[in-house]
Amino acid sequence: MSLPLAEFRKRILYIKPLANISFIDNDEKILANHFHVEVLQLNTKGVFNNLKSQLAILHRLIFRYNSFDIIYIWFADYYSFFPALLSKFTSKQCYI
């Protein structure tokens, strides 16, 4: 008995800003056709929200590290630092 093809798809952690931007949403839909996509939306407006976003990323990276194969980040901003650093020292692929 073989598993469905969907069982073999890679899992992506898709990190994007909170704003509703059509080309980011389109990319998410395209990726979802080929991969399992887990979305992490971040509000980076203001110091407090940026700090909350950094903590959310760290939490997701530390406690759900094995639940994704690829890290895909929209825009090189402060929130891309920890995922890029983690991928540098591990076998995770990171695309910014």
N, CA, C and O atoms as a MOPAC input file, in Angstrom:
PM7 MOZYME 1SCF
protein

 N      0.84500 1    -1.17500 1     0.00000 1
 C      0.00000 1     0.00000 1     0.00000 1
 C      0.89100 1     1.23800 1     0.00000 1
 O      1.75400 1     1.37300 1     0.86800 1
 N      0.70300 1     2.11700 1    -0.92900 1
 C      1.53900 1     3.31500 1    -1.00900 1
 C      0.79500 1     4.52200 1    -0.44900 1
 O     -0.43400 1     4.58400 1    -0.46900 1
 N      1.56000 1     5.46100 1     0.04300 1
 C      0.98700 1     6.69600 1     0.58400 1
 C      0.65300 1     7.65500 1    -0.54600 1
 O      1.30300 1     7.62200 1    -1.59100 1
 N     -0.34700 1     8.50600 1    -0.36000 1
 C     -0.64900 1     9.50500 1    -1.39300 1
 C      0.53000 1    10.45100 1    -1.59400 1
 O      1.34800 1    10.64800 1    -0.69500 1
 N      0.60200 1    11.02500 1    -2.77400 1
 C      1.69300 1    11.93300 1    -3.09400 1
 C      1.75800 1    13.11000 1    -2.13200 1
 O      2.84300 1    13.63000 1    -1.87300 1
 N      0.63100 1    13.53600 1    -1.60200 1
 C      0.59400 1    14.66600 1    -0.67700 1
 C      1.39700 1    14.39100 1     0.58500 1
 O      1.87000 1    15.32700 1     1.22900 1
 N      1.56000 1    13.12400 1     0.95000 1
 C      2.32100 1    12.78500 1     2.15000 1
 C      3.80800 1    13.07000 1     1.97400 1
 O      4.52300 1    13.19500 1     2.96800 1
 N      4.29000 1    13.17500 1     0.74900 1
 C      5.70400 1    13.37300 1     0.48900 1
 C      6.07400 1    14.82900 1     0.20800 1
 O      7.24100 1    15.13600 1    -0.03500 1
 N      5.08800 1    15.72300 1     0.24100 1
 C      5.37700 1    17.12200 1    -0.05200 1
 C      6.16300 1    17.76100 1     1.07900 1
 O      5.94200 1    17.46000 1     2.25200 1
 N      7.07500 1    18.63800 1     0.71900 1
 C      7.85000 1    19.35100 1     1.72800 1
 C      6.96300 1    20.35600 1     2.44700 1
 O      5.95900 1    20.82400 1     1.91000 1
 N      7.35900 1    20.67700 1     3.67700 1
 C      6.59600 1    21.61400 1     4.50200 1
 C      7.34600 1    22.93900 1     4.58000 1
 O      8.55100 1    22.97100 1     4.82800 1
 N      6.62500 1    24.01800 1     4.36600 1
 C      7.21800 1    25.35700 1     4.34900 1
 C      6.64300 1    26.17800 1     5.48500 1
 O      5.43200 1    26.19700 1     5.70700 1
 N      7.53100 1    26.86000 1     6.20600 1
 C      7.10700 1    27.90900 1     7.13200 1
 C      7.18000 1    29.20300 1     6.33600 1
 O      8.26300 1    29.65300 1     5.96200 1
 N      6.02900 1    29.79200 1     6.08000 1
 C      5.89900 1    30.97600 1     5.23200 1
 C      5.69700 1    32.18100 1     6.13700 1
 O      4.62900 1    32.34200 1     6.72800 1
 N      6.71300 1    33.02800 1     6.24900 1
 C      6.68100 1    34.19900 1     7.13000 1
 C      6.42400 1    35.42700 1     6.27000 1
 O      7.15200 1    35.71100 1     5.31900 1
 N      5.35100 1    36.15700 1     6.63600 1
 C      4.98300 1    37.31300 1     5.82700 1
 C      4.44700 1    38.42000 1     6.72500 1
 O      4.01900 1    38.16000 1     7.84900 1
 N      4.47000 1    39.66300 1     6.22600 1
 C      3.91000 1    40.77500 1     7.00000 1
 C      2.39200 1    40.67400 1     7.06900 1
 O      1.76600 1    39.98100 1     6.26700 1
 N      1.81900 1    41.36600 1     8.02600 1
 C      0.37900 1    41.31000 1     8.27500 1
 C     -0.43900 1    41.97500 1     7.17300 1
 O     -1.61100 1    41.63900 1     6.99900 1
 N      0.13100 1    42.88500 1     6.44500 1
 C     -0.60200 1    43.63900 1     5.41400 1
 C     -1.16100 1    42.70300 1     4.34000 1
 O     -0.54900 1    41.68800 1     4.00600 1
 N     -2.32100 1    43.05800 1     3.81100 1
 C     -2.92400 1    42.30700 1     2.71400 1
 C     -2.35000 1    42.81800 1     1.40000 1
 O     -2.82500 1    43.80800 1     0.84300 1
 N     -1.34200 1    42.14200 1     0.92100 1
 C     -0.69100 1    42.50500 1    -0.33800 1
 C     -0.94700 1    41.36600 1    -1.31800 1
 O     -0.62200 1    40.21300 1    -1.03800 1
 N     -1.52300 1    41.69200 1    -2.45700 1
 C     -2.01300 1    40.65300 1    -3.36600 1
 C     -0.90500 1    39.73300 1    -3.87700 1
 O     -1.12800 1    38.52700 1    -3.97600 1
 N      0.27600 1    40.25100 1    -4.20500 1
 C      1.30100 1    39.37200 1    -4.75700 1
 C      1.86400 1    38.42000 1    -3.70700 1
 O      2.31800 1    37.32800 1    -4.05000 1
 N      1.84200 1    38.81300 1    -2.43700 1
 C      2.26900 1    37.90100 1    -1.36700 1
 C      1.23300 1    36.79300 1    -1.20400 1
 O      1.59100 1    35.62400 1    -1.05900 1
 N     -0.04600 1    37.15300 1    -1.22600 1
 C     -1.11200 1    36.15200 1    -1.12600 1
 C     -1.10100 1    35.21500 1    -2.33100 1
 O     -1.34900 1    34.01800 1    -2.18400 1
 N     -0.81900 1    35.74100 1    -3.50800 1
 C     -0.72900 1    34.89300 1    -4.70200 1
 C      0.41500 1    33.89800 1    -4.58600 1
 O      0.26500 1    32.73100 1    -4.94800 1
 N      1.55500 1    34.35500 1    -4.08300 1
 C      2.69000 1    33.44200 1    -3.89400 1
 C      2.35100 1    32.34400 1    -2.89600 1
 O      2.74100 1    31.19100 1    -3.07700 1
 N      1.62500 1    32.70500 1    -1.84600 1
 C      1.21000 1    31.70300 1    -0.85800 1
 C      0.32100 1    30.63900 1    -1.50400 1
 O      0.47900 1    29.44900 1    -1.22900 1
 N     -0.60400 1    31.05800 1    -2.35500 1
 C     -1.48900 1    30.10900 1    -3.04200 1
 C     -0.70500 1    29.20500 1    -3.98400 1
 O     -0.96700 1    28.00400 1    -4.06300 1
 N      0.25200 1    29.78200 1    -4.69500 1
 C      1.07600 1    28.98600 1    -5.60900 1
 C      1.89000 1    27.95300 1    -4.83500 1
 O      1.96300 1    26.79000 1    -5.23200 1
 N      2.49900 1    28.37700 1    -3.73500 1
 C      3.27600 1    27.44600 1    -2.91500 1
 C      2.38600 1    26.34900 1    -2.32700 1
 O      2.80300 1    25.19600 1    -2.22400 1
 N      1.16700 1    26.71000 1    -1.94600 1
 C      0.24600 1    25.73700 1    -1.35100 1
 C     -0.16400 1    24.65500 1    -2.34800 1
 O     -0.58600 1    23.57300 1    -1.94000 1
 N     -0.04600 1    24.92800 1    -3.64000 1
 C     -0.34200 1    23.91000 1    -4.64800 1
 C      0.71900 1    22.82600 1    -4.69900 1
 O      0.45400 1    21.71600 1    -5.16100 1
 N      1.91500 1    23.13600 1    -4.23000 1
 C      3.03600 1    22.20400 1    -4.35500 1
 C      3.63600 1    21.76400 1    -3.01800 1
 O      4.37300 1    20.77900 1    -2.97100 1
 N      3.33300 1    22.47700 1    -1.93700 1
 C      3.91300 1    22.19900 1    -0.63100 1
 C      2.84200 1    22.30300 1     0.45100 1
 O      1.76300 1    22.85200 1     0.22400 1
 N      3.15400 1    21.77200 1     1.62400 1
 C      2.34600 1    22.04000 1     2.81100 1
 C      2.84800 1    23.36900 1     3.36000 1
 O      4.02400 1    23.48800 1     3.70100 1
 N      1.98200 1    24.36200 1     3.44800 1
 C      2.39300 1    25.71100 1     3.84700 1
 C      1.80000 1    26.04600 1     5.21000 1
 O      0.58800 1    25.96500 1     5.41000 1
 N      2.66800 1    26.42100 1     6.14100 1
 C      2.25600 1    26.92200 1     7.44500 1
 C      2.59500 1    28.40800 1     7.47400 1
 O      3.75700 1    28.78200 1     7.31400 1
 N      1.59500 1    29.25400 1     7.67600 1
 C      1.76500 1    30.69800 1     7.56800 1
 C      1.96800 1    31.31300 1     8.95000 1
 O      1.26700 1    30.98200 1     9.90700 1
 N      2.93300 1    32.20400 1     9.02800 1
 C      3.14900 1    33.01700 1    10.22000 1
 C      3.10500 1    34.47200 1     9.78000 1
 O      4.04200 1    34.97000 1     9.15600 1
 N      1.99300 1    35.16000 1    10.11200 1
 C      1.83900 1    36.57200 1     9.75600 1
 C      2.34100 1    37.42700 1    10.90200 1
 O      2.05700 1    37.15400 1    12.06800 1
 N      3.09200 1    38.46800 1    10.56000 1
 C      3.71800 1    39.30200 1    11.57600 1
 C      3.29600 1    40.75200 1    11.43400 1
 O      3.23700 1    41.29700 1    10.33200 1
 N      3.00400 1    41.36600 1    12.57500 1
 C      2.73000 1    42.79700 1    12.62500 1
 C      4.00100 1    43.47400 1    13.12900 1
 O      4.36000 1    43.33100 1    14.29800 1
 N      4.67000 1    44.19600 1    12.26600 1
 C      5.94300 1    44.81300 1    12.63400 1
 C      5.86000 1    46.32600 1    12.74500 1
 O      6.88700 1    47.00400 1    12.75600 1
 N      4.66500 1    46.85500 1    12.82800 1
 C      4.48900 1    48.30700 1    12.97000 1
 C      4.67800 1    48.68000 1    14.43500 1
 O      3.87700 1    48.30000 1    15.28900 1
 N      5.71900 1    49.41200 1    14.71300 1
 C      5.97800 1    49.85400 1    16.08100 1
 C      6.91500 1    48.91000 1    16.82200 1
 O      7.07000 1    47.74800 1    16.44700 1
 N      7.52500 1    49.41500 1    17.85700 1
 C      8.52100 1    48.66700 1    18.61800 1
 C      7.88500 1    47.47700 1    19.33700 1
 O      8.42500 1    46.37100 1    19.29800 1
 N      6.74600 1    47.69500 1    19.99000 1
 C      6.10300 1    46.62100 1    20.74500 1
 C      5.67300 1    45.47300 1    19.82800 1
 O      5.91000 1    44.30700 1    20.14300 1
 N      5.05200 1    45.79400 1    18.71500 1
 C      4.62200 1    44.76000 1    17.77200 1
 C      5.81200 1    44.03700 1    17.15200 1
 O      5.74100 1    42.83200 1    16.90600 1
 N      6.89300 1    44.74700 1    16.89800 1
 C      8.08200 1    44.12000 1    16.34900 1
 C      8.67100 1    43.12900 1    17.35100 1
 O      9.09600 1    42.03700 1    16.97300 1
 N      8.69300 1    43.51100 1    18.62500 1
 C      9.19300 1    42.60500 1    19.66000 1
 C      8.30700 1    41.36900 1    19.77200 1
 O      8.81500 1    40.25500 1    19.89300 1
 N      6.98400 1    41.55500 1    19.73100 1
 C      6.06400 1    40.41500 1    19.76200 1
 C      6.29800 1    39.49600 1    18.56700 1
 O      6.23000 1    38.27400 1    18.69900 1
 N      6.57000 1    40.07700 1    17.41200 1
 C      6.83000 1    39.27700 1    16.21500 1
 C      8.09500 1    38.45900 1    16.35600 1
 O      8.12900 1    37.28800 1    15.97900 1
 N      9.13600 1    39.07200 1    16.89800 1
 C     10.39600 1    38.34800 1    17.11000 1
 C     10.19000 1    37.17200 1    18.06100 1
 O     10.72500 1    36.08800 1    17.83300 1
 N      9.41700 1    37.38200 1    19.12700 1
 C      9.14300 1    36.30800 1    20.07600 1
 C      8.30300 1    35.19900 1    19.44100 1
 O      8.51200 1    34.02000 1    19.73000 1
 N      7.35500 1    35.57100 1    18.57700 1
 C      6.54100 1    34.57200 1    17.87900 1
 C      7.40300 1    33.72300 1    16.94800 1
 O      7.21800 1    32.51000 1    16.85400 1
 N      8.33100 1    34.35900 1    16.27100 1
 C      9.23200 1    33.61900 1    15.37900 1
 C     10.10600 1    32.67100 1    16.18900 1
 O     10.24200 1    31.49900 1    15.83700 1
 N     10.69900 1    33.17000 1    17.26900 1
 C     11.54800 1    32.32000 1    18.10000 1
 C     10.76600 1    31.13400 1    18.65700 1
 O     11.26100 1    30.00700 1    18.67100 1
 N      9.55200 1    31.39300 1    19.11400 1
 C      8.72200 1    30.31100 1    19.63900 1
 C      8.47200 1    29.25100 1    18.57400 1
 O      8.62000 1    28.05600 1    18.83100 1
 N      8.09400 1    29.69300 1    17.37900 1
 C      7.80900 1    28.75700 1    16.28000 1
 C      9.07000 1    27.99100 1    15.88700 1
 O      9.01000 1    26.78800 1    15.63300 1
 N     10.21100 1    28.68000 1    15.83500 1
 C     11.44600 1    28.02000 1    15.42900 1
 C     11.94000 1    27.02700 1    16.47600 1
 O     12.45200 1    25.96400 1    16.12700 1
 N     11.79200 1    27.36000 1    17.74300 1
 C     12.29500 1    26.48900 1    18.80100 1
 C     11.37900 1    25.28000 1    19.00900 1
 O     11.85300 1    24.14600 1    19.07100 1
 N     10.08600 1    25.51600 1    19.11600 1
 C      9.17700 1    24.43700 1    19.49600 1
 C      8.59500 1    23.66500 1    18.31700 1
 O      8.05100 1    22.57800 1    18.51200 1
 N      8.69300 1    24.19100 1    17.11600 1
 C      8.14100 1    23.49500 1    15.95100 1
 C      9.20900 1    23.29500 1    14.88700 1
 O      8.89800 1    23.20300 1    13.69900 1
 N     10.45500 1    23.22700 1    15.30700 1
 C     11.59000 1    23.15600 1    14.38900 1
 C     11.46100 1    22.00500 1    13.38900 1
 O     11.72100 1    22.19000 1    12.20000 1
 N     11.06800 1    20.83700 1    13.85200 1
 C     10.99900 1    19.66700 1    12.98000 1
 C      9.72100 1    19.58100 1    12.15900 1
 O      9.55000 1    18.63700 1    11.38800 1
 N      8.82600 1    20.54200 1    12.30800 1
 C      7.55800 1    20.46900 1    11.58200 1
 C      7.61100 1    21.13700 1    10.20900 1
 O      6.59300 1    21.19400 1     9.51800 1
 N      8.76900 1    21.64000 1     9.80200 1
 C      8.89500 1    22.22400 1     8.46000 1
 C     10.27400 1    21.94100 1     7.89600 1
 O     11.23100 1    21.72400 1     8.64100 1
 N     10.36900 1    21.94500 1     6.56700 1
 C     11.61700 1    21.65700 1     5.86300 1
 C     12.28100 1    22.92200 1     5.32500 1
 O     13.50600 1    22.99500 1     5.23000 1
 N     11.47000 1    23.91100 1     4.97700 1
 C     11.95300 1    25.12700 1     4.32500 1
 C     11.37400 1    26.33900 1     5.04400 1
 O     10.22500 1    26.31900 1     5.48600 1
 N     12.17300 1    27.38700 1     5.15700 1
 C     11.70300 1    28.66200 1     5.69400 1
 C     11.66500 1    29.64900 1     4.53400 1
 O     12.68000 1    29.88100 1     3.87700 1
 N     10.50500 1    30.22500 1     4.28500 1
 C     10.32600 1    31.17900 1     3.18800 1
 C      9.87800 1    32.49900 1     3.79800 1
 O      8.82500 1    32.55800 1     4.43300 1
 N     10.65500 1    33.55100 1     3.61500 1
 C     10.38300 1    34.83500 1     4.25300 1
 C     10.17300 1    35.89500 1     3.17600 1
 O     10.98700 1    36.05900 1     2.26700 1
 N      9.04800 1    36.61500 1     3.30900 1
 C      8.81200 1    37.73300 1     2.41400 1
 C      9.43600 1    38.97500 1     3.02000 1
 O      9.08100 1    39.38100 1     4.12600 1
 N     10.35000 1    39.56500 1     2.30800 1
 C     11.04400 1    40.80200 1     2.64100 1
 C     12.14100 1    40.58900 1     3.68700 1
 O     11.93500 1    39.92100 1     4.70000 1
 N     13.28200 1    41.15900 1     3.42100 1
 C     14.40200 1    41.12500 1     4.37100 1
 C     14.20200 1    42.26900 1     5.36100 1
 O     14.46600 1    43.43200 1     5.05500 1
 N     13.73500 1    41.91600 1     6.53600 1
 C     13.47400 1    42.88700 1     7.58700 1
 C     14.01400 1    42.29300 1     8.88700 1
 O     14.65000 1    41.23900 1     8.87500 1
 N     13.76100 1    42.96400 1     9.99400 1
 C     14.25000 1    42.47500 1    11.27500 1
 C     13.77000 1    41.06200 1    11.56200 1
 O     14.50400 1    40.27000 1    12.15400 1
 N     12.55700 1    40.73400 1    11.15700 1
 C     12.00200 1    39.42300 1    11.45300 1
 C     12.66400 1    38.29100 1    10.67100 1
 O     12.40300 1    37.12100 1    10.95400 1
 N     13.50300 1    38.60500 1     9.70900 1
 C     14.19300 1    37.54600 1     8.96500 1
 C     15.51200 1    37.13600 1     9.61100 1
 O     16.14300 1    36.17800 1     9.16500 1
 N     15.93600 1    37.84300 1    10.65100 1
 C     17.23600 1    37.56900 1    11.26600 1
 C     17.30400 1    36.17200 1    11.89200 1
 O     18.18500 1    35.38700 1    11.54200 1
 N     16.39100 1    35.85400 1    12.80700 1
 C     16.46400 1    34.57700 1    13.51600 1
 C     16.26800 1    33.36800 1    12.60000 1
 O     17.00200 1    32.39000 1    12.74200 1
 N     15.31300 1    33.39100 1    11.66800 1
 C     15.20400 1    32.25200 1    10.75100 1
 C     16.45200 1    32.06500 1     9.88400 1
 O     16.88000 1    30.93500 1     9.64600 1
 N     17.03000 1    33.16300 1     9.41500 1
 C     18.24500 1    33.05500 1     8.60000 1
 C     19.41100 1    32.53700 1     9.42200 1
 O     20.20500 1    31.73300 1     8.93200 1
 N     19.52300 1    32.98300 1    10.65500 1
 C     20.58800 1    32.51600 1    11.53700 1
 C     20.42700 1    31.02300 1    11.83000 1
 O     21.40100 1    30.27100 1    11.79200 1
 N     19.20700 1    30.60300 1    12.11900 1
 C     18.96000 1    29.18900 1    12.37600 1
 C     19.31500 1    28.33400 1    11.17000 1
 O     19.93100 1    27.27800 1    11.31900 1
 N     18.94000 1    28.77100 1     9.99300 1
 C     19.22200 1    27.98700 1     8.79600 1
 C     20.71700 1    27.92500 1     8.49700 1
 O     21.19200 1    26.96800 1     7.88500 1
 N     21.44500 1    28.93100 1     8.92300 1
 C     22.88800 1    28.93800 1     8.71700 1
 C     23.56800 1    27.80500 1     9.49500 1
 O     24.55500 1    27.23100 1     9.03500 1
 N     23.02900 1    27.49300 1    10.67700 1
 C     23.65200 1    26.49600 1    11.53900 1
 C     22.96800 1    25.13700 1    11.50200 1
 O     23.38800 1    24.21700 1    12.20400 1
 N     21.93800 1    24.99700 1    10.70500 1
 C     21.22400 1    23.71600 1    10.60100 1
 C     21.05400 1    23.35700 1     9.13100 1
 O     21.59500 1    24.01600 1     8.24300 1
 N     20.30200 1    22.31300 1     8.90200 1
 C     20.10200 1    21.85100 1     7.52700 1
 C     18.85600 1    22.44600 1     6.87700 1
 O     18.47800 1    22.03400 1     5.78000 1
 N     18.21900 1    23.40000 1     7.53200 1
 C     17.02200 1    24.02800 1     6.95700 1
 C     17.40100 1    24.98700 1     5.83000 1
 O     18.39600 1    25.70700 1     5.91500 1
 N     16.59800 1    24.98000 1     4.78700 1
 C     16.78300 1    25.92700 1     3.70500 1
 C     15.98500 1    27.18000 1     4.03900 1
 O     14.86500 1    27.09400 1     4.54300 1
 N     16.56500 1    28.34900 1     3.75700 1
 C     15.89800 1    29.61400 1     4.03100 1
 C     15.94600 1    30.47300 1     2.77400 1
 O     17.00800 1    30.68600 1     2.19000 1
 N     14.78100 1    30.96200 1     2.37000 1
 C     14.67900 1    31.82300 1     1.19800 1
 C     14.08600 1    33.15700 1     1.62000 1
 O     13.00500 1    33.21000 1     2.20600 1
 N     14.79800 1    34.22400 1     1.31800 1
 C     14.32900 1    35.57500 1     1.66200 1
 C     14.05600 1    36.33000 1     0.37100 1
 O     13.65100 1    37.49200 1     0.41000 1

